[in-house]
PDB file of C-alpha atoms in Angstrom:
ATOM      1  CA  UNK A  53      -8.838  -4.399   2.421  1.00 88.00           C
ATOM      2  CA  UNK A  54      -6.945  -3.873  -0.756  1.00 91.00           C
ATOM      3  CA  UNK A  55      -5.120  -0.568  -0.498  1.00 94.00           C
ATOM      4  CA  UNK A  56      -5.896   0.109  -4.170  1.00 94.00           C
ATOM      5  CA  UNK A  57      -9.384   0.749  -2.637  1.00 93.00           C
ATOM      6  CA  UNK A  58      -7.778   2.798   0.340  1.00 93.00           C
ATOM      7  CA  UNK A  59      -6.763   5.142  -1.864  1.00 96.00           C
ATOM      8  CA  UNK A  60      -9.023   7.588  -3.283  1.00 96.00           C
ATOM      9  CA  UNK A  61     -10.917   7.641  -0.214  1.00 97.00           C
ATOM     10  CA  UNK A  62     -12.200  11.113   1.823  1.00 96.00           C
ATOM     11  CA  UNK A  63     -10.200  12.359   4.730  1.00 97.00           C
ATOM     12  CA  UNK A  64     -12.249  13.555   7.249  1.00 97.00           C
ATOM     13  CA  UNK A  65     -11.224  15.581  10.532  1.00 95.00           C
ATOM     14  CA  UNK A  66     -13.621  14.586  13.541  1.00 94.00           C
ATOM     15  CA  UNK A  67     -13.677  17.858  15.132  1.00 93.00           C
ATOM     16  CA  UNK A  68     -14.411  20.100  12.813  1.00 89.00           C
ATOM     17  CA  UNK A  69     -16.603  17.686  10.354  1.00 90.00           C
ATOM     18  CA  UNK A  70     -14.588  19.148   7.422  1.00 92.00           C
ATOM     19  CA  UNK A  71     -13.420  17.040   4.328  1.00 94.00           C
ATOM     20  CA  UNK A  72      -9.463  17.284   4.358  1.00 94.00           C
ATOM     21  CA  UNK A  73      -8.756  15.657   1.324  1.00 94.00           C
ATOM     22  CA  UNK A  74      -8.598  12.939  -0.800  1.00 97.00           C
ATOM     23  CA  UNK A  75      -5.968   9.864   0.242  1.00 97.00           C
ATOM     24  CA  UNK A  76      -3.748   9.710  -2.916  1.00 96.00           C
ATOM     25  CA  UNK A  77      -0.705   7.040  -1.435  1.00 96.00           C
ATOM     26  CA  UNK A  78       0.109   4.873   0.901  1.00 96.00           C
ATOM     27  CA  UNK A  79       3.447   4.872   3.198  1.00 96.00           C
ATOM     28  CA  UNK A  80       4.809   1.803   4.290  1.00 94.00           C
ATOM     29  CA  UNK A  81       7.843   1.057   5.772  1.00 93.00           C
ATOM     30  CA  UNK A  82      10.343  -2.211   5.683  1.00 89.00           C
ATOM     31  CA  UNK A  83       8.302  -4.450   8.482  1.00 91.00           C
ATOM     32  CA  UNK A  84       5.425  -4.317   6.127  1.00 93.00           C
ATOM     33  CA  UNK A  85       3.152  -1.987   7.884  1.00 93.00           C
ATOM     34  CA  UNK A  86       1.364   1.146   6.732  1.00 94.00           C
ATOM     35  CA  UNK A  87       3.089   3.816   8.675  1.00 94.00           C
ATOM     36  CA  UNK A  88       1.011   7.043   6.768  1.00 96.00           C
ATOM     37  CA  UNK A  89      -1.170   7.918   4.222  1.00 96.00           C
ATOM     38  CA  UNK A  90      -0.157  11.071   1.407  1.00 96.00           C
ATOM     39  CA  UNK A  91      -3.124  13.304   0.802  1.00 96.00           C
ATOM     40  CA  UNK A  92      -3.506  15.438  -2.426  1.00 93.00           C
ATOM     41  CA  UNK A  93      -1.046  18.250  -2.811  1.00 83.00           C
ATOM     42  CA  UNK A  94      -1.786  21.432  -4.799  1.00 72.00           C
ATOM     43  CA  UNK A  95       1.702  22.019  -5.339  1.00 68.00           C
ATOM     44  CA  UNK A  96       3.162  19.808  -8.103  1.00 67.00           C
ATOM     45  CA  UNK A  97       6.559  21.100  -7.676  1.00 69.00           C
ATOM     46  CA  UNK A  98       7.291  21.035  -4.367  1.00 72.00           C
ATOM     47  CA  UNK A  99       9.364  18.741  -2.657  1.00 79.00           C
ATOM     48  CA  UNK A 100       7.172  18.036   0.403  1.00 87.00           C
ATOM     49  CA  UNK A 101       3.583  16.023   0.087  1.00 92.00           C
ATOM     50  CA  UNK A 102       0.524  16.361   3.088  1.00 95.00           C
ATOM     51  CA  UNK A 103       0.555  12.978   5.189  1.00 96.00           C
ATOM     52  CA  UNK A 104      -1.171  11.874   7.962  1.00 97.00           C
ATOM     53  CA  UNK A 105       0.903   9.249  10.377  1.00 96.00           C
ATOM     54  CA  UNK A 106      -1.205   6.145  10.999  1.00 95.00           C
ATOM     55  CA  UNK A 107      -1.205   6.796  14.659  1.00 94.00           C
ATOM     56  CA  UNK A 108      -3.358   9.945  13.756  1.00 95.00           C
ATOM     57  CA  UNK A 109      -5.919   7.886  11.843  1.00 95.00           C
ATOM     58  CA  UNK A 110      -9.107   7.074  14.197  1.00 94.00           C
ATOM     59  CA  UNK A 111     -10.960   4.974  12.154  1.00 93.00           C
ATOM     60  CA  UNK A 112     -11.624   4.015   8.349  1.00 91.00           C
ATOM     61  CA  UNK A 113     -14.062   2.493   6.580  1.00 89.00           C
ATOM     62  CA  UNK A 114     -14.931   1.700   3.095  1.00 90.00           C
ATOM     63  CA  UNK A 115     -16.272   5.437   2.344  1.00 94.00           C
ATOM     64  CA  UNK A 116     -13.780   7.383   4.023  1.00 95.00           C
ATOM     65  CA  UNK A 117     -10.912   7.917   6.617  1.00 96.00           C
ATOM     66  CA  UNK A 118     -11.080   9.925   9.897  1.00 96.00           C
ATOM     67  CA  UNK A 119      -8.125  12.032  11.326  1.00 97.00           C
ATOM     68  CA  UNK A 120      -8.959  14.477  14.771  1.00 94.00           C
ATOM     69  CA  UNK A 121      -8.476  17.409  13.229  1.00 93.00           C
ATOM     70  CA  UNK A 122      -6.450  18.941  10.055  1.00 93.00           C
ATOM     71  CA  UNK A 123      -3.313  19.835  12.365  1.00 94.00           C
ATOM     72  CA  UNK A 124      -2.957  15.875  12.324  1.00 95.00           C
ATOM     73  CA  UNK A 125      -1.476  17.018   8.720  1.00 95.00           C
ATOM     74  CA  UNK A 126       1.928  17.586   8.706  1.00 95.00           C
ATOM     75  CA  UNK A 127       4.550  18.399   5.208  1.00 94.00           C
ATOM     76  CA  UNK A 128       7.166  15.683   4.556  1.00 92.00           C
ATOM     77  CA  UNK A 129       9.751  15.738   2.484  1.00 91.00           C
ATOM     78  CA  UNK A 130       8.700  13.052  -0.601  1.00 88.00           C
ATOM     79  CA  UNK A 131      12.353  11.860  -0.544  1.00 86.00           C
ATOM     80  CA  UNK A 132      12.239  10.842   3.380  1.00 89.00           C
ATOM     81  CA  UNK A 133       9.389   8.562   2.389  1.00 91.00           C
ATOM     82  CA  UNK A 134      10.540   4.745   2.653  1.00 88.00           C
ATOM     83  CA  UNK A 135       8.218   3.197   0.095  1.00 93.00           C
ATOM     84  CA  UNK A 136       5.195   3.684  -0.998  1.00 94.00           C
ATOM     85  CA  UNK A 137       2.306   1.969  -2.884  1.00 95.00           C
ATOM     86  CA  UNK A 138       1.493   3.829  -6.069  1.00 94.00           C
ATOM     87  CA  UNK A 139       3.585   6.817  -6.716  1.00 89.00           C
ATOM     88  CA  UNK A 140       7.138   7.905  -5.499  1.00 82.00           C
ATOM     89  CA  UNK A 141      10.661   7.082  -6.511  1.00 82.00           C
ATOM     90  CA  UNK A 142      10.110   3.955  -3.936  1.00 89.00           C
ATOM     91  CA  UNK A 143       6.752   2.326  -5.329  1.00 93.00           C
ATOM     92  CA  UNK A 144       6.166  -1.083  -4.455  1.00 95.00           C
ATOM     93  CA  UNK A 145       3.419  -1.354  -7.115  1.00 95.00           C
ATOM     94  CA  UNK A 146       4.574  -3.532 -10.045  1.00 94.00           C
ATOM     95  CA  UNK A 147       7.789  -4.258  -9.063  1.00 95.00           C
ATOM     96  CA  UNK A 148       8.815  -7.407 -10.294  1.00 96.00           C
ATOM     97  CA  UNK A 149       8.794  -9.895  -7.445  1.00 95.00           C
ATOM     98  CA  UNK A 150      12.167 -12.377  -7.592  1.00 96.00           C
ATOM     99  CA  UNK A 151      12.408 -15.392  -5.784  1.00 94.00           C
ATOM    100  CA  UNK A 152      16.325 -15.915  -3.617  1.00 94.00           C
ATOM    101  CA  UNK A 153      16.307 -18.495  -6.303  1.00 93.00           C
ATOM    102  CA  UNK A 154      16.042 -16.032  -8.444  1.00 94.00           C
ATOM    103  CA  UNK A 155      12.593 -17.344 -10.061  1.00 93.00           C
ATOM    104  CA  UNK A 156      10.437 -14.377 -11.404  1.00 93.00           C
ATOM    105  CA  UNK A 157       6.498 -14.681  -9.845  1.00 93.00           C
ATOM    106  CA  UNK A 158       5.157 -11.428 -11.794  1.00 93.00           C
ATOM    107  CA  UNK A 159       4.546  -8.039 -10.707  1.00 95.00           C
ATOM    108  CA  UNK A 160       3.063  -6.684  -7.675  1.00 95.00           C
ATOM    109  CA  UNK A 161      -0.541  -5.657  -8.570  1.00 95.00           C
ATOM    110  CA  UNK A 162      -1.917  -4.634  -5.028  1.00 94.00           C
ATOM    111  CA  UNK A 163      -1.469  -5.131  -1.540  1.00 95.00           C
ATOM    112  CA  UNK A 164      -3.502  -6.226   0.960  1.00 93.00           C
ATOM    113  CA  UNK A 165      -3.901  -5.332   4.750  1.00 91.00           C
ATOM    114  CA  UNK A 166      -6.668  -6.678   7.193  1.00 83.00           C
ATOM    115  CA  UNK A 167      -8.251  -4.303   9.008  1.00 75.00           C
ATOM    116  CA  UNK A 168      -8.855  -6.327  12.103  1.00 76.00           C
ATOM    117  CA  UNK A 169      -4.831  -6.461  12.329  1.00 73.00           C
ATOM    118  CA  UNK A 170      -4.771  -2.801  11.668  1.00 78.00           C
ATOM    119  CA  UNK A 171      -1.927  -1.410   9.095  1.00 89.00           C
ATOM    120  CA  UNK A 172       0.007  -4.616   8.769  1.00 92.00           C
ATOM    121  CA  UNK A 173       0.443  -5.620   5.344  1.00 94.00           C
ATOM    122  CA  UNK A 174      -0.605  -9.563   5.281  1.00 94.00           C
ATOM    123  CA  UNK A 175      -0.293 -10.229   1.456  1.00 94.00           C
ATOM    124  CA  UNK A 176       0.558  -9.364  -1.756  1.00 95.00           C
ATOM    125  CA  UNK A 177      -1.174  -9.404  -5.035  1.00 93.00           C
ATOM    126  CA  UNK A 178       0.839 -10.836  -8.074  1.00 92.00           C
ATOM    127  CA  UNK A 179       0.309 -10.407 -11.780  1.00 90.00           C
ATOM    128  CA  UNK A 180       1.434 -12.523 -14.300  1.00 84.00           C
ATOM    129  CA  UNK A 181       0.716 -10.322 -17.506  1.00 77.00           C
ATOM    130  CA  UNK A 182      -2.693  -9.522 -18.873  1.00 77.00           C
ATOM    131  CA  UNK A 183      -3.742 -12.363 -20.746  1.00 70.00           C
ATOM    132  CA  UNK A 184      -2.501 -14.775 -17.325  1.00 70.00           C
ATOM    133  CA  UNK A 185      -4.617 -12.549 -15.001  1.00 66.00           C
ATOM    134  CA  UNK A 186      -7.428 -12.878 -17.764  1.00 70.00           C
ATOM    135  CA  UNK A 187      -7.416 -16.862 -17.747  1.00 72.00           C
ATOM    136  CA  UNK A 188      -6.247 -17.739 -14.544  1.00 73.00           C
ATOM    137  CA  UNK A 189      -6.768 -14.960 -12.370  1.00 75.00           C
ATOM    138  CA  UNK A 190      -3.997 -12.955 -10.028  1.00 82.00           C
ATOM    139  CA  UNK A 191      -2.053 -14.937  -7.453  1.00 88.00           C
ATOM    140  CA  UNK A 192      -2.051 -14.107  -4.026  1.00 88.00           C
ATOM    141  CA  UNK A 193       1.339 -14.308  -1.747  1.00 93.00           C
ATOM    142  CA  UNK A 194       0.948 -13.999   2.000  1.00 92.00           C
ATOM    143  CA  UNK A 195       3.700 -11.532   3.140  1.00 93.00           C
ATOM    144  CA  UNK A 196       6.529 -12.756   5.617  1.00 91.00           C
ATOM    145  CA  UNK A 197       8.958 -10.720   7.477  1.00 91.00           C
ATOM    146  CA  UNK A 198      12.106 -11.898   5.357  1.00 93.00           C
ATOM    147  CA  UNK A 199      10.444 -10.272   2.255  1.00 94.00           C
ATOM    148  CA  UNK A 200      12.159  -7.044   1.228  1.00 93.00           C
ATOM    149  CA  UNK A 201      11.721  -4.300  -1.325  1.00 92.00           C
ATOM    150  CA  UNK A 202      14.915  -3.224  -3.419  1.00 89.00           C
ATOM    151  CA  UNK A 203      15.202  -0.774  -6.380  1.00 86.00           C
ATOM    152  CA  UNK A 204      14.175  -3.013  -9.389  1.00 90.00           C
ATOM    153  CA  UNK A 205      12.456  -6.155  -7.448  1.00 94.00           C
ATOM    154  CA  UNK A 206      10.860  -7.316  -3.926  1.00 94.00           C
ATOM    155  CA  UNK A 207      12.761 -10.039  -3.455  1.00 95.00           C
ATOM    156  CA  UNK A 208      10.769 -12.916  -1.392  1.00 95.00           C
ATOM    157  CA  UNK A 209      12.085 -16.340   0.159  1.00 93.00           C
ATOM    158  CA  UNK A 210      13.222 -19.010  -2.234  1.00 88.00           C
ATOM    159  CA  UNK A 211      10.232 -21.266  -1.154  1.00 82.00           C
ATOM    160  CA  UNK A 212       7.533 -18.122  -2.267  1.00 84.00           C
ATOM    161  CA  UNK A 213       6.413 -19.993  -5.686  1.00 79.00           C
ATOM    162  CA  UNK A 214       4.821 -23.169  -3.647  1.00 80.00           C
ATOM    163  CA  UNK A 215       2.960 -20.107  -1.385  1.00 80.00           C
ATOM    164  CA  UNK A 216       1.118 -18.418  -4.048  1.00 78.00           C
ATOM    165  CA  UNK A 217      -2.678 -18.595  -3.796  1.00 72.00           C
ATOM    166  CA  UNK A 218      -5.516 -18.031  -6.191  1.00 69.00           C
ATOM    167  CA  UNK A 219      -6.656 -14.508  -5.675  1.00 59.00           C
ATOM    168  CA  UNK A 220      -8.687 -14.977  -2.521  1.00 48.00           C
ATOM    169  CA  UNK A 221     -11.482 -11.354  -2.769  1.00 46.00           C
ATOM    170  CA  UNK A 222     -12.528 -12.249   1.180  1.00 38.00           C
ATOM    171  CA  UNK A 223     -10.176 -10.339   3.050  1.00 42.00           C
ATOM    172  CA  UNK A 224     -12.121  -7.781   4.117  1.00 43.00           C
ATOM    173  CA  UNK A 225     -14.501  -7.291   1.286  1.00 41.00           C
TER     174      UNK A 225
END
């Protein structure tokens, strides 16, 4: 599952039936696995965003996520968050991903995780510009533990480049 199609989902809490909210991030941490998910926030100056750990998650599906019940929500302060996918001062979408080499691939475009393996990120999607992704299509780059995110780049093994895939649209959907 892409986690640009994670987000934007319905939160649902099983006890009550009730519709929680809408997912509007994903949290992941520096082992490459989804650790929460940020719900919409009313508030747009406060400090702290809604998020639900992934331990609290019970299942999820292509129409919406389930949570037990709305005290699985809990206020975080937004600069305790690691990284996150779309939004936030740590967003691993399109940062420019730099070879040890020091090679430039492109920019992340998505992420994928694979639901059978739960919230562990198993590849990333890389854009090479518009008009690239037009003709050729994105690249795929399976994700590896050595991988990490900095400021300005994710910087990935020297050997990356000779990893990149065509954009494979079978994981998971």
């Amino acid at each position: 599952m892409r986690i640009q199609e994670f987000i934007g989902l319905n939160v649902i809490g099983v006890e009550e039936g009730k519709d929680v909210g809408k997912i509007v991030d994903c949290i992941v941490d520096s082992t490459w696995k989804i650790t929460g998910i940020e719900l919409e926030s009313k508030s747009f100056f406060s400090s702290h965003v809604k998020v639900v750990a992934w331990e609290d998650i019970v299942a999820y599906g292509e129409d919406a996520v389930m949570i037990q019940n709305e005290e699985s929500i809990r206020k975080v302060d937004a600069d305790s968050i690691p990284h996150t996918f779309l939004e936030g001062k740590n967003r691993l979408k399109d940062l420019e991903v730099v070879t040890e080499a020091g090679t430039i691939l492109g920019k992340v475009s998505d992420v994928y995780f694979d639901q059978k393996m739960g919230n562990t990120i198993i590849a990333f999607e890389i854009s090479d510009g518009l008009v690239t992704d037009l003709m050729e299509g994105r690249r795929w780059l399976p994700c590896v533990p050595e991988m990490s995110a900095r400021t300005d780049n994710l910087l990935v093994p020297a050997l990356s480049e000779e990893k990149l895939e065509k954009n494979i649209n079978i994981v998971n959907g």
